[in-house]
PDB file of N, CA and C in Angstrom:
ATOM      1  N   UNK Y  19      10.658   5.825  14.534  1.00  0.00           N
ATOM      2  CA  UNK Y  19      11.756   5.112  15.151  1.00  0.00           C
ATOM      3  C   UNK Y  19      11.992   5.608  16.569  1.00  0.00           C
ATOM      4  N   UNK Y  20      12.014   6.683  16.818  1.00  0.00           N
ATOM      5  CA  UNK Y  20      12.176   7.193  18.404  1.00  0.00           C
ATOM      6  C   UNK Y  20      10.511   6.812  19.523  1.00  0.00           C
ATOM      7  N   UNK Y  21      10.185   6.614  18.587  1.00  0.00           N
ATOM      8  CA  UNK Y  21       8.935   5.631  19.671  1.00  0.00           C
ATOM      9  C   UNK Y  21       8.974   4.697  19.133  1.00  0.00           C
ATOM     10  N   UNK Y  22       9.926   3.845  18.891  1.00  0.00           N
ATOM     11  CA  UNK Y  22       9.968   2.297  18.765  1.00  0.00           C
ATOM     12  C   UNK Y  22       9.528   1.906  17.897  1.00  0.00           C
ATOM     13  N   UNK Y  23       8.890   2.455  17.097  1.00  0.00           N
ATOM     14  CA  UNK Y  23       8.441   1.865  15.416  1.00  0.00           C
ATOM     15  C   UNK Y  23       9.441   0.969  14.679  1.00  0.00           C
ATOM     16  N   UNK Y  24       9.254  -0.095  13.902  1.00  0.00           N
ATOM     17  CA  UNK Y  24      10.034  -0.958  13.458  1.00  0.00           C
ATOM     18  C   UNK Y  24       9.723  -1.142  11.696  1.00  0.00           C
ATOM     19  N   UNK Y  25       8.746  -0.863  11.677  1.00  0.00           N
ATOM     20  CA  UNK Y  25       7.660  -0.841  10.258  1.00  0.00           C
ATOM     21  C   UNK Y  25       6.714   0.112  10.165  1.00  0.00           C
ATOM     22  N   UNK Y  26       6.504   0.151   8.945  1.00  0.00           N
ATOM     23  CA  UNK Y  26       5.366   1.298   8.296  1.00  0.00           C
ATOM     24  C   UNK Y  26       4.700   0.725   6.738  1.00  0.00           C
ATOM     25  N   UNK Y  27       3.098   0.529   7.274  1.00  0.00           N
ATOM     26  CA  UNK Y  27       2.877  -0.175   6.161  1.00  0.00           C
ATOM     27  C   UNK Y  27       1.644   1.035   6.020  1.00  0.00           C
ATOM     28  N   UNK Y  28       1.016   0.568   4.883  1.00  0.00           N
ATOM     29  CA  UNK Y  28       0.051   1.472   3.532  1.00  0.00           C
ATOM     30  C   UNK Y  28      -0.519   0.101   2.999  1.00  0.00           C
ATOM     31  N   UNK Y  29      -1.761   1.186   2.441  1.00  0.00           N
ATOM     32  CA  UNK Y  29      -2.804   0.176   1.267  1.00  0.00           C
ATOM     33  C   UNK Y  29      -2.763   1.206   0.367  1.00  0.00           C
ATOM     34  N   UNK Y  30      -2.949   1.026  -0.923  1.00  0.00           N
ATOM     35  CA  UNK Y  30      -3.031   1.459  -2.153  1.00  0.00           C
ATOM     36  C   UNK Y  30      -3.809   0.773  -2.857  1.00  0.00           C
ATOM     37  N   UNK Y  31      -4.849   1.676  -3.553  1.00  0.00           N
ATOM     38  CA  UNK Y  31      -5.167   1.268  -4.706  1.00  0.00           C
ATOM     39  C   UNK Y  31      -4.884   0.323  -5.794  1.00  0.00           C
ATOM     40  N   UNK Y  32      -5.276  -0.822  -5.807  1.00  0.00           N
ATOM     41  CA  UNK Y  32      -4.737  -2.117  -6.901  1.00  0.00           C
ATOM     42  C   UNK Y  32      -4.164  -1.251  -8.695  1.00  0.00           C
ATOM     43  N   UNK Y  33      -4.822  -0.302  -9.200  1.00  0.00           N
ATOM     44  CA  UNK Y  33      -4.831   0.214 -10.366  1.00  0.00           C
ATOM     45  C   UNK Y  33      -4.115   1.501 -10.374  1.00  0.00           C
ATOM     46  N   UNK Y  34      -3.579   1.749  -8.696  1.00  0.00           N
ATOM     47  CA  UNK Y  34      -2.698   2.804  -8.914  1.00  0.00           C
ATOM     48  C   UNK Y  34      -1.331   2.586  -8.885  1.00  0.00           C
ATOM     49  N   UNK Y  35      -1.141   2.394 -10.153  1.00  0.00           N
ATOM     50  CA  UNK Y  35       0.471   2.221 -10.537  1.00  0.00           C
ATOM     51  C   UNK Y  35       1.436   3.710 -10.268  1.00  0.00           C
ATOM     52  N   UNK Y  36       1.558   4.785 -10.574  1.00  0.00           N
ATOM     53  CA  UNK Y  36       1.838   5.725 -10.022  1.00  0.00           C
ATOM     54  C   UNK Y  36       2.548   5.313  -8.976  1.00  0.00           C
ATOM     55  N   UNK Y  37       1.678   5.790  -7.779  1.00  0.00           N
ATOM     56  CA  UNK Y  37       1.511   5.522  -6.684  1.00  0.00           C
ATOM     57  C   UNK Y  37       2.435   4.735  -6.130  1.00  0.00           C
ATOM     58  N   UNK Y  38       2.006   3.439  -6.713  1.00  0.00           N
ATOM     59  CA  UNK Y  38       2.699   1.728  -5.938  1.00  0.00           C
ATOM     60  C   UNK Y  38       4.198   1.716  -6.386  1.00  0.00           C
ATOM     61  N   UNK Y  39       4.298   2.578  -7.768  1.00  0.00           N
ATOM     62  CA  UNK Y  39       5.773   3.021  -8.075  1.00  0.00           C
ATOM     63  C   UNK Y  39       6.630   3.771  -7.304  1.00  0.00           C
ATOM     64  N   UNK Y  40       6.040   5.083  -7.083  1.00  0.00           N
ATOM     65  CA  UNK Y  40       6.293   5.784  -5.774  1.00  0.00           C
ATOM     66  C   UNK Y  40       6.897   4.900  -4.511  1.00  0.00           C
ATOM     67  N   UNK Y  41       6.067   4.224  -4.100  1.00  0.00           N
ATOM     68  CA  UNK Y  41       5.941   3.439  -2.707  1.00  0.00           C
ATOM     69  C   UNK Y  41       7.456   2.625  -3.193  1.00  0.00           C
ATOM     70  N   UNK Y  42       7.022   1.898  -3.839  1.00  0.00           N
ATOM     71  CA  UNK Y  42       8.276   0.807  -4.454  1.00  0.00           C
ATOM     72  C   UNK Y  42       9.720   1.386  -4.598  1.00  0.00           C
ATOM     73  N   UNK Y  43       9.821   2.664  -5.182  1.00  0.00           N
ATOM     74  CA  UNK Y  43      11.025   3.576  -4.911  1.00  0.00           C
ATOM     75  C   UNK Y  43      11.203   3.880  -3.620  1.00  0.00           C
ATOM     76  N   UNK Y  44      10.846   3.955  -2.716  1.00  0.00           N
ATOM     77  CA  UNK Y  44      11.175   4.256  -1.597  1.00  0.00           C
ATOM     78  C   UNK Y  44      11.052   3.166  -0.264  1.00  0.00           C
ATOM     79  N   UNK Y  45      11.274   2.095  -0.617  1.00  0.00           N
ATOM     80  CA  UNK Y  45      11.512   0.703   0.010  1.00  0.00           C
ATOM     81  C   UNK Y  45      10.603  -0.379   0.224  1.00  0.00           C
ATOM     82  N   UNK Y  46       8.830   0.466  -0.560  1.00  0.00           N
ATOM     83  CA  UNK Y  46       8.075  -0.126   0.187  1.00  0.00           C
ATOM     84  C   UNK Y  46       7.986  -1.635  -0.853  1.00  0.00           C
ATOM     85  N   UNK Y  47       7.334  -2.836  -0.182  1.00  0.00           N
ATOM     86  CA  UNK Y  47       7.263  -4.043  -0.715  1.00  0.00           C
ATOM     87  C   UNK Y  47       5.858  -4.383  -0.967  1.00  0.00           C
ATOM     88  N   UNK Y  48       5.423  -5.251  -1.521  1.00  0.00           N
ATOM     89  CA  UNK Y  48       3.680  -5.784  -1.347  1.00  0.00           C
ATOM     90  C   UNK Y  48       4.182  -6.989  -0.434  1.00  0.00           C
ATOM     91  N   UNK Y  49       2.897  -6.730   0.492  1.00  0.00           N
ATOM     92  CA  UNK Y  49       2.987  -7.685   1.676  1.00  0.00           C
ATOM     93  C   UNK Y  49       1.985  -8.484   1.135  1.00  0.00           C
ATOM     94  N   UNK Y  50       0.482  -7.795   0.841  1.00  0.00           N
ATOM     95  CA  UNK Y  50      -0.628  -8.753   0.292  1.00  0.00           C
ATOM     96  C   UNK Y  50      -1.730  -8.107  -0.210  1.00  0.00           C
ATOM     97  N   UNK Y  51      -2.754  -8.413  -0.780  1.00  0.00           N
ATOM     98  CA  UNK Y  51      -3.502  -8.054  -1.437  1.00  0.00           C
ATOM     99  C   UNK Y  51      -4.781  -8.701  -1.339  1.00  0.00           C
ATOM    100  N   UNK Y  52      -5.877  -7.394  -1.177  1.00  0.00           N
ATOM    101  CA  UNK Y  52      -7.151  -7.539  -0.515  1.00  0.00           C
ATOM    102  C   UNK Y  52      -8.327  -7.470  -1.736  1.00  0.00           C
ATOM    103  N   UNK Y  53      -8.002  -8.792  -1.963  1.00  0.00           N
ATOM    104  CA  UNK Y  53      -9.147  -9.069  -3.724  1.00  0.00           C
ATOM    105  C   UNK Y  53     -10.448  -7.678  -3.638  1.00  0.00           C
ATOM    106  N   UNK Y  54     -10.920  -7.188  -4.537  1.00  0.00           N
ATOM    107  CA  UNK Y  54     -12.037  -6.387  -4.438  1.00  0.00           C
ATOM    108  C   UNK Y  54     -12.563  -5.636  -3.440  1.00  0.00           C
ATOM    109  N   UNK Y  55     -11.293  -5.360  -2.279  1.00  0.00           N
ATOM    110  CA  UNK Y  55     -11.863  -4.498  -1.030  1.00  0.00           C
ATOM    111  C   UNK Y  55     -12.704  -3.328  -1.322  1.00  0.00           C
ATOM    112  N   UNK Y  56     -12.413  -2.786  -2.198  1.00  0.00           N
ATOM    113  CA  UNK Y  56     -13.088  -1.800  -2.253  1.00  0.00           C
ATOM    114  C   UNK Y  56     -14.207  -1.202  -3.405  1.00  0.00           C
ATOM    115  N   UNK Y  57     -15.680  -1.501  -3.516  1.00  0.00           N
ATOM    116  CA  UNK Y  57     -16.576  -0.933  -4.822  1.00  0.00           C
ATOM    117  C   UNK Y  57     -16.473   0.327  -5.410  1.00  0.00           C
ATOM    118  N   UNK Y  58     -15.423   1.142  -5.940  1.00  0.00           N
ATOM    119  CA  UNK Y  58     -15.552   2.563  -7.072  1.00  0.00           C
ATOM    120  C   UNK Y  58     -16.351   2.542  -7.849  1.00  0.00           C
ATOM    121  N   UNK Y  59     -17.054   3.392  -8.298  1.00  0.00           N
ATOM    122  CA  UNK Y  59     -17.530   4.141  -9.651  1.00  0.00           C
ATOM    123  C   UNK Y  59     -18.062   2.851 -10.086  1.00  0.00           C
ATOM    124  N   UNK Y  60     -18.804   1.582  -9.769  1.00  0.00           N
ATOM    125  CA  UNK Y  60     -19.414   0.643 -10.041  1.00  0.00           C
ATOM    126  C   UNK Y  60     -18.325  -0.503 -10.420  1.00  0.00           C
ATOM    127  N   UNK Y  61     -17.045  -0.645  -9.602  1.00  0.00           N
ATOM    128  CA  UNK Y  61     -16.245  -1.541 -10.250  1.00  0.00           C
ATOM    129  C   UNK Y  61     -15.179  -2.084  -8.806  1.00  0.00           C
ATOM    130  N   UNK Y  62     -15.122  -3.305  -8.717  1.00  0.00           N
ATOM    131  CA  UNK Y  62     -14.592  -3.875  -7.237  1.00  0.00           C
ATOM    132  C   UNK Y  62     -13.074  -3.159  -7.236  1.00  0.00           C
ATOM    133  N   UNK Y  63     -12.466  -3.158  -6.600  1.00  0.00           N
ATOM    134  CA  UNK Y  63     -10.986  -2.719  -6.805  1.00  0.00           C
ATOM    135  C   UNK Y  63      -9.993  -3.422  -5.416  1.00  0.00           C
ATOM    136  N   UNK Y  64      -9.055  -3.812  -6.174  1.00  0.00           N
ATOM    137  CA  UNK Y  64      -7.930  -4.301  -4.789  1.00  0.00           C
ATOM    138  C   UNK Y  64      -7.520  -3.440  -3.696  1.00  0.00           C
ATOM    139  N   UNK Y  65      -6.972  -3.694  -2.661  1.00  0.00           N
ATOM    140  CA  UNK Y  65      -6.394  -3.206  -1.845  1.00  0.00           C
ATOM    141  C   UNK Y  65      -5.409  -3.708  -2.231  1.00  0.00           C
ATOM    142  N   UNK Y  66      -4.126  -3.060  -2.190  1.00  0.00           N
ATOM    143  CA  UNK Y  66      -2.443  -3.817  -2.160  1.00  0.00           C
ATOM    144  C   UNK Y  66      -2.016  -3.212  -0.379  1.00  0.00           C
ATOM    145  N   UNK Y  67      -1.340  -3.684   0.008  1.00  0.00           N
ATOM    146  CA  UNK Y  67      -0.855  -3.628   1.305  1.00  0.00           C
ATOM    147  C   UNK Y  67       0.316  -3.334   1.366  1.00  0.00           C
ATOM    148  N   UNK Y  68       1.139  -2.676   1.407  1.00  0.00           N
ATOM    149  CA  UNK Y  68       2.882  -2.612   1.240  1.00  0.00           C
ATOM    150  C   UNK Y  68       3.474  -2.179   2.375  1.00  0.00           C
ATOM    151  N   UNK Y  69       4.588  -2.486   2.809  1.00  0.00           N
ATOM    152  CA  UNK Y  69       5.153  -1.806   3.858  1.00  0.00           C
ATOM    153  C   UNK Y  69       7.190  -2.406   3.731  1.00  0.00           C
ATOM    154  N   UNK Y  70       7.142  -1.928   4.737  1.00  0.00           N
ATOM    155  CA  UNK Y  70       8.862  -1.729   4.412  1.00  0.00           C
ATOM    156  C   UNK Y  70       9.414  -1.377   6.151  1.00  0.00           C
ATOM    157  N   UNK Y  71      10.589  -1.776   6.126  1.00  0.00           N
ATOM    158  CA  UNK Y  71      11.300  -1.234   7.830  1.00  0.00           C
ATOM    159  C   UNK Y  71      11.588  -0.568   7.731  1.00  0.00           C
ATOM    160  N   UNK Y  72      11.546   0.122   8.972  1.00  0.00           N
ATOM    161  CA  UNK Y  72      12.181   1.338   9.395  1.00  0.00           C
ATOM    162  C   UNK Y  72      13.821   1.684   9.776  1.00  0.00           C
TER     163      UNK Y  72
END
């Protein structure tokens, strides 16, 4: 905020609930979601996108 920041966004893991719980307690929202961005351990996985104002 003192350099003008207005937002703060994150990607998370589609299967990390934890996590997106975390985020979600602390204001963050899903903005959108990046089908299979990413190949793990032989298996596609989402990106979730979340962010929230500052």
């Amino acid at each position: 905020r003192r350099r003008g920041a207005r937002r703060i966004r994150l990607g998370v893991l589609g299967h990390n609930t934890p996590a997106r719980r975390l985020y979600e307690s602390e204001g963050f929202a899903v903005e959108g979601v990046l089908p299979g961005e990413f190949f793990l351990d032989g298996e596609y996985v989402d990106d979730v996108v979340m962010g929230r104002s500052l």
